[in-house]
């Protein structure tokens, strides 16, 4: 069945450091891929998405590229801020079936 | 602010009891989905409602049931609570036709079963 595997956390970085959170997926068909972010005490918010191979999703300085050949959708940001501290979820949607990864907690220290 | 509101925010029940969680969808949305998020895990899909009928279900037993009302608000009911039902329950609304991926989540109800 469909599944998402993402890098285990927690991840702790200093402000302005480079961020990578790895995500790989298994799916039948041609899924859409997403990154959601969950700030403390809040629900999940869509951060970015990509709907086909080689698409790049981007938002708020975060980027992820849909790599069909490696079945990956790694999240990157060139310079993280304290306000980026949150839990990040990779997700896929295929045939109306949405699956989430386990989440990666990011803490950014000043 | 996504416009999706859930109540209550926290709830404590004992094993064997029944619980009802509530969700008000974002304005203009006609579909509501419920997810269970165990501690340290990603959300797991429970079911989705569209036009007051179940429109998809995940791998959850029948004691998890739901309702959607004409104003698109929704309830999640869980009977015969078990300790493993302790989790954050998330409601997400969307507009059918935009795909399930355009989800707007509420802040969740934290359920503790003792």
Short mmCIF file of N, CA, C and O in Angstrom, two decimals, chain B residues 10-97:
data_model
loop_
_atom_site.label_atom_id
_atom_site.label_comp_id
_atom_site.label_asym_id
_atom_site.label_seq_id
_atom_site.Cartn_x
_atom_site.Cartn_y
_atom_site.Cartn_z
N UNK B 10 -9.72 19.54 25.09
CA UNK B 10 -9.17 18.42 25.86
C UNK B 10 -10.32 17.64 26.48
O UNK B 10 -11.36 18.22 26.80
N UNK B 11 -10.11 16.34 26.65
CA UNK B 11 -11.16 15.48 27.20
C UNK B 11 -10.51 14.28 27.88
O UNK B 11 -9.56 13.71 27.34
N UNK B 12 -11.04 13.92 29.04
CA UNK B 12 -10.56 12.72 29.73
C UNK B 12 -11.74 11.78 29.92
O UNK B 12 -12.78 12.17 30.43
N UNK B 13 -11.56 10.53 29.50
CA UNK B 13 -12.59 9.52 29.62
C UNK B 13 -11.96 8.27 30.23
O UNK B 13 -10.73 8.11 30.28
N UNK B 14 -12.84 7.35 30.65
CA UNK B 14 -12.34 6.07 31.13
C UNK B 14 -12.68 4.97 30.14
O UNK B 14 -13.61 5.11 29.32
N UNK B 15 -11.95 3.90 30.23
CA UNK B 15 -12.13 2.78 29.32
C UNK B 15 -13.57 2.28 29.34
O UNK B 15 -14.18 2.16 30.40
N UNK B 16 -14.12 2.03 28.15
CA UNK B 16 -15.49 1.56 28.04
C UNK B 16 -16.52 2.66 27.81
O UNK B 16 -17.63 2.37 27.35
N UNK B 17 -16.16 3.89 28.10
CA UNK B 17 -17.09 5.00 27.88
C UNK B 17 -17.21 5.34 26.40
O UNK B 17 -16.47 4.82 25.55
N UNK B 18 -18.13 6.25 26.13
CA UNK B 18 -18.35 6.74 24.78
C UNK B 18 -18.00 8.22 24.73
O UNK B 18 -18.11 8.93 25.74
N UNK B 19 -17.55 8.71 23.58
CA UNK B 19 -17.17 10.11 23.46
C UNK B 19 -17.67 10.67 22.13
O UNK B 19 -17.76 9.94 21.13
N UNK B 20 -18.03 11.95 22.14
CA UNK B 20 -18.42 12.67 20.92
C UNK B 20 -17.55 13.90 20.78
O UNK B 20 -17.47 14.72 21.70
N UNK B 21 -16.90 14.02 19.65
CA UNK B 21 -16.07 15.18 19.34
C UNK B 21 -16.74 15.96 18.22
O UNK B 21 -17.36 15.37 17.32
N UNK B 22 -16.59 17.30 18.25
CA UNK B 22 -17.30 18.14 17.30
C UNK B 22 -16.36 19.00 16.46
O UNK B 22 -15.27 19.37 16.92
N UNK B 23 -16.86 19.32 15.27
CA UNK B 23 -16.03 20.09 14.34
C UNK B 23 -16.92 20.99 13.50
O UNK B 23 -17.95 20.56 12.97
N UNK B 24 -16.52 22.25 13.38
CA UNK B 24 -17.19 23.18 12.47
C UNK B 24 -16.26 23.45 11.30
O UNK B 24 -15.12 23.87 11.51
N UNK B 25 -16.75 23.22 10.10
CA UNK B 25 -15.92 23.36 8.90
C UNK B 25 -15.68 24.82 8.56
O UNK B 25 -16.41 25.72 8.98
N UNK B 26 -14.65 25.02 7.75
CA UNK B 26 -14.40 26.35 7.22
C UNK B 26 -15.53 26.73 6.27
O UNK B 26 -16.06 25.89 5.54
N UNK B 27 -15.89 27.99 6.27
CA UNK B 27 -16.97 28.48 5.42
C UNK B 27 -16.72 28.12 3.96
O UNK B 27 -15.61 28.30 3.44
N UNK B 28 -17.74 27.59 3.30
CA UNK B 28 -17.62 27.24 1.89
C UNK B 28 -17.14 25.83 1.63
O UNK B 28 -17.13 25.38 0.49
N UNK B 29 -16.75 25.12 2.70
CA UNK B 29 -16.28 23.74 2.53
C UNK B 29 -17.43 22.77 2.76
O UNK B 29 -18.23 22.95 3.67
N UNK B 30 -17.48 21.71 1.94
CA UNK B 30 -18.59 20.77 2.02
C UNK B 30 -18.16 19.37 2.44
O UNK B 30 -18.98 18.45 2.49
N UNK B 31 -16.90 19.21 2.72
CA UNK B 31 -16.36 17.88 3.04
C UNK B 31 -15.56 17.97 4.33
O UNK B 31 -14.82 18.94 4.54
N UNK B 32 -15.72 16.98 5.18
CA UNK B 32 -14.95 16.96 6.42
C UNK B 32 -14.30 15.60 6.60
O UNK B 32 -14.91 14.56 6.31
N UNK B 33 -13.07 15.60 7.02
CA UNK B 33 -12.31 14.38 7.27
C UNK B 33 -11.84 14.38 8.71
O UNK B 33 -11.55 15.43 9.27
N UNK B 34 -11.75 13.20 9.28
CA UNK B 34 -11.26 13.05 10.64
C UNK B 34 -9.98 12.21 10.63
O UNK B 34 -9.89 11.21 9.91
N UNK B 35 -9.03 12.63 11.47
CA UNK B 35 -7.75 11.93 11.59
C UNK B 35 -7.44 11.67 13.06
O UNK B 35 -7.78 12.48 13.93
N UNK B 36 -6.75 10.57 13.31
CA UNK B 36 -6.24 10.28 14.65
C UNK B 36 -4.73 10.43 14.63
O UNK B 36 -4.06 9.83 13.78
N UNK B 37 -4.20 11.23 15.54
CA UNK B 37 -2.76 11.43 15.60
C UNK B 37 -2.26 10.98 16.97
O UNK B 37 -2.41 11.69 17.97
N UNK B 38 -1.67 9.80 17.01
CA UNK B 38 -1.08 9.31 18.25
C UNK B 38 0.21 10.06 18.53
O UNK B 38 0.83 10.63 17.62
N UNK B 39 0.63 10.06 19.77
CA UNK B 39 1.81 10.81 20.18
C UNK B 39 3.02 10.38 19.35
O UNK B 39 3.32 9.19 19.25
N UNK B 40 3.69 11.33 18.74
CA UNK B 40 4.88 11.04 17.97
C UNK B 40 4.63 10.42 16.61
O UNK B 40 5.58 9.98 15.95
N UNK B 41 3.38 10.37 16.19
CA UNK B 41 3.03 9.78 14.90
C UNK B 41 2.37 10.80 14.00
O UNK B 41 1.92 11.86 14.44
N UNK B 42 2.29 10.45 12.73
CA UNK B 42 1.55 11.28 11.80
C UNK B 42 0.06 10.98 11.88
O UNK B 42 -0.35 9.96 12.42
N UNK B 43 -0.76 11.87 11.35
CA UNK B 43 -2.21 11.64 11.37
C UNK B 43 -2.60 10.41 10.55
O UNK B 43 -2.06 10.18 9.47
N UNK B 44 -3.53 9.64 11.09
CA UNK B 44 -4.06 8.46 10.41
C UNK B 44 -5.52 8.75 10.03
O UNK B 44 -6.32 9.14 10.87
N UNK B 45 -5.85 8.51 8.77
CA UNK B 45 -7.18 8.81 8.25
C UNK B 45 -8.22 7.88 8.87
O UNK B 45 -8.09 6.66 8.79
N UNK B 46 -9.29 8.48 9.44
CA UNK B 46 -10.38 7.68 10.01
C UNK B 46 -11.50 7.54 8.98
O UNK B 46 -11.84 6.44 8.56
N UNK B 47 -12.08 8.68 8.58
CA UNK B 47 -13.10 8.68 7.53
C UNK B 47 -13.35 10.10 7.05
O UNK B 47 -12.85 11.08 7.62
N UNK B 48 -14.11 10.17 5.96
CA UNK B 48 -14.48 11.44 5.36
C UNK B 48 -15.98 11.46 5.13
O UNK B 48 -16.58 10.44 4.79
N UNK B 49 -16.60 12.64 5.30
CA UNK B 49 -18.03 12.81 5.04
C UNK B 49 -18.25 13.88 4.00
O UNK B 49 -17.59 14.94 4.00
N UNK B 50 -19.18 13.59 3.10
CA UNK B 50 -19.58 14.53 2.06
C UNK B 50 -21.08 14.41 1.91
O UNK B 50 -21.61 13.30 1.77
N UNK B 51 -21.77 15.52 1.92
CA UNK B 51 -23.24 15.54 1.80
C UNK B 51 -23.87 14.57 2.80
O UNK B 51 -24.76 13.80 2.44
N UNK B 52 -23.38 14.61 3.99
CA UNK B 52 -23.94 13.89 5.14
C UNK B 52 -23.78 12.37 5.04
O UNK B 52 -24.38 11.64 5.83
N UNK B 53 -22.94 11.90 4.11
CA UNK B 53 -22.71 10.47 4.00
C UNK B 53 -21.21 10.17 4.05
O UNK B 53 -20.40 10.98 3.59
N UNK B 54 -20.88 9.01 4.56
CA UNK B 54 -19.47 8.59 4.60
C UNK B 54 -18.97 8.40 3.18
O UNK B 54 -19.58 7.71 2.37
N UNK B 55 -17.81 8.98 2.92
CA UNK B 55 -17.27 9.03 1.56
C UNK B 55 -15.84 8.49 1.53
O UNK B 55 -15.01 8.96 0.79
N UNK B 56 -15.54 7.52 2.35
CA UNK B 56 -14.20 6.97 2.42
C UNK B 56 -13.88 6.68 3.87
O UNK B 56 -14.29 7.43 4.77
N UNK B 57 -13.17 5.58 4.11
CA UNK B 57 -12.88 5.17 5.47
C UNK B 57 -11.51 4.53 5.54
O UNK B 57 -11.12 3.77 4.65
N UNK B 58 -10.78 4.82 6.59
CA UNK B 58 -9.49 4.20 6.83
C UNK B 58 -9.66 2.91 7.62
O UNK B 58 -10.76 2.39 7.78
N UNK B 59 -8.57 2.42 8.15
CA UNK B 59 -8.56 1.13 8.82
C UNK B 59 -8.92 1.29 10.30
O UNK B 59 -8.10 1.04 11.19
N UNK B 60 -10.14 1.70 10.56
CA UNK B 60 -10.62 1.86 11.94
C UNK B 60 -11.87 1.02 12.13
O UNK B 60 -12.67 0.89 11.21
N UNK B 61 -12.06 0.48 13.35
CA UNK B 61 -13.22 -0.42 13.59
C UNK B 61 -14.54 0.35 13.59
O UNK B 61 -14.54 1.59 13.71
N UNK B 62 -15.65 -0.36 13.50
CA UNK B 62 -16.98 0.28 13.42
C UNK B 62 -17.34 1.09 14.65
O UNK B 62 -18.24 1.94 14.58
N UNK B 63 -16.65 0.89 15.78
CA UNK B 63 -17.00 1.70 16.95
C UNK B 63 -16.58 3.17 16.76
O UNK B 63 -16.96 4.02 17.57
N UNK B 64 -15.85 3.44 15.71
CA UNK B 64 -15.59 4.82 15.27
C UNK B 64 -16.66 5.16 14.23
O UNK B 64 -16.71 4.54 13.15
N UNK B 65 -17.51 6.12 14.55
CA UNK B 65 -18.57 6.51 13.61
C UNK B 65 -18.66 8.02 13.56
O UNK B 65 -18.12 8.72 14.42
N UNK B 66 -19.39 8.49 12.55
CA UNK B 66 -19.45 9.93 12.40
C UNK B 66 -20.79 10.40 11.87
O UNK B 66 -21.65 9.61 11.47
N UNK B 67 -20.94 11.71 11.89
CA UNK B 67 -22.11 12.36 11.32
C UNK B 67 -21.66 13.66 10.68
O UNK B 67 -20.72 14.31 11.16
N UNK B 68 -22.35 14.03 9.60
CA UNK B 68 -22.19 15.37 9.05
C UNK B 68 -23.58 15.98 8.96
O UNK B 68 -24.53 15.33 8.54
N UNK B 69 -23.68 17.23 9.33
CA UNK B 69 -24.98 17.90 9.39
C UNK B 69 -25.17 18.81 8.17
O UNK B 69 -24.20 19.12 7.46
N UNK B 70 -26.40 19.25 7.91
CA UNK B 70 -26.66 20.09 6.73
C UNK B 70 -25.80 21.35 6.66
O UNK B 70 -25.54 21.85 5.58
N UNK B 71 -25.35 21.85 7.80
CA UNK B 71 -24.49 23.03 7.78
C UNK B 71 -23.01 22.64 7.66
O UNK B 71 -22.13 23.48 7.83
N UNK B 72 -22.77 21.35 7.35
CA UNK B 72 -21.44 20.79 7.10
C UNK B 72 -20.60 20.61 8.35
O UNK B 72 -19.45 20.16 8.27
N UNK B 73 -21.15 20.93 9.52
CA UNK B 73 -20.42 20.59 10.74
C UNK B 73 -20.46 19.07 10.91
O UNK B 73 -21.23 18.37 10.24
N UNK B 74 -19.65 18.57 11.83
CA UNK B 74 -19.50 17.11 11.92
C UNK B 74 -19.24 16.67 13.34
O UNK B 74 -18.80 17.46 14.18
N UNK B 75 -19.54 15.42 13.59
CA UNK B 75 -19.22 14.77 14.86
C UNK B 75 -18.46 13.49 14.60
O UNK B 75 -18.70 12.80 13.61
N UNK B 76 -17.54 13.19 15.52
CA UNK B 76 -16.87 11.89 15.56
C UNK B 76 -17.29 11.23 16.86
O UNK B 76 -17.15 11.83 17.93
N UNK B 77 -17.83 10.03 16.77
CA UNK B 77 -18.24 9.27 17.94
C UNK B 77 -17.38 8.03 18.08
O UNK B 77 -17.13 7.34 17.08
N UNK B 78 -16.94 7.78 19.29
CA UNK B 78 -16.17 6.57 19.55
C UNK B 78 -16.83 5.85 20.72
O UNK B 78 -16.97 6.42 21.81
N UNK B 79 -17.24 4.61 20.48
CA UNK B 79 -17.86 3.79 21.52
C UNK B 79 -16.83 2.86 22.15
O UNK B 79 -15.78 2.58 21.56
N UNK B 80 -17.17 2.38 23.34
CA UNK B 80 -16.33 1.38 24.02
C UNK B 80 -14.86 1.77 23.99
O UNK B 80 -14.01 1.03 23.45
N UNK B 81 -14.56 2.93 24.53
CA UNK B 81 -13.20 3.46 24.45
C UNK B 81 -12.17 2.50 25.00
O UNK B 81 -12.38 1.82 26.02
N UNK B 82 -11.03 2.47 24.32
CA UNK B 82 -9.88 1.67 24.74
C UNK B 82 -8.71 2.60 25.05
O UNK B 82 -8.67 3.74 24.57
N UNK B 83 -7.77 2.08 25.83
CA UNK B 83 -6.62 2.92 26.21
C UNK B 83 -5.89 3.44 24.97
O UNK B 83 -5.44 4.59 24.96
N UNK B 84 -5.80 2.61 23.94
CA UNK B 84 -5.08 3.01 22.72
C UNK B 84 -5.80 4.08 21.92
O UNK B 84 -5.26 4.58 20.94
N UNK B 85 -7.02 4.43 22.32
CA UNK B 85 -7.72 5.51 21.63
C UNK B 85 -7.21 6.88 22.08
O UNK B 85 -7.59 7.90 21.50
N UNK B 86 -6.38 6.90 23.08
CA UNK B 86 -5.80 8.17 23.54
C UNK B 86 -4.96 8.75 22.41
O UNK B 86 -4.01 8.12 21.92
N UNK B 87 -5.31 9.97 21.98
CA UNK B 87 -4.63 10.59 20.83
C UNK B 87 -5.19 12.00 20.63
O UNK B 87 -6.15 12.41 21.29
N UNK B 88 -4.58 12.69 19.69
CA UNK B 88 -5.11 13.97 19.22
C UNK B 88 -6.00 13.67 18.01
O UNK B 88 -5.56 13.01 17.06
N UNK B 89 -7.24 14.12 18.05
CA UNK B 89 -8.16 13.90 16.95
C UNK B 89 -8.31 15.20 16.17
O UNK B 89 -8.71 16.22 16.71
N UNK B 90 -7.98 15.11 14.89
CA UNK B 90 -7.98 16.27 14.03
C UNK B 90 -9.12 16.20 13.03
O UNK B 90 -9.37 15.15 12.44
N UNK B 91 -9.75 17.33 12.86
CA UNK B 91 -10.78 17.48 11.84
C UNK B 91 -10.19 18.36 10.74
O UNK B 91 -9.45 19.31 11.02
N UNK B 92 -10.50 18.03 9.50
CA UNK B 92 -10.02 18.82 8.37
C UNK B 92 -11.17 19.01 7.39
O UNK B 92 -11.87 18.06 7.07
N UNK B 93 -11.33 20.23 6.91
CA UNK B 93 -12.39 20.46 5.93
C UNK B 93 -11.78 20.78 4.57
O UNK B 93 -10.62 21.20 4.47
N UNK B 94 -12.58 20.53 3.55
CA UNK B 94 -12.14 20.80 2.19
C UNK B 94 -13.37 20.96 1.32
O UNK B 94 -14.50 20.75 1.77
N UNK B 95 -13.11 21.32 0.07
CA UNK B 95 -14.23 21.43 -0.86
C UNK B 95 -14.05 20.35 -1.90
O UNK B 95 -13.04 20.34 -2.61
N UNK B 96 -14.96 19.43 -1.99
CA UNK B 96 -14.86 18.31 -2.91
C UNK B 96 -14.69 18.85 -4.31
O UNK B 96 -15.38 19.77 -4.74
N UNK B 97 -13.75 18.24 -5.04
CA UNK B 97 -13.43 18.70 -6.38
C UNK B 97 -12.05 19.33 -6.40
O UNK B 97 -11.41 19.39 -7.41
#
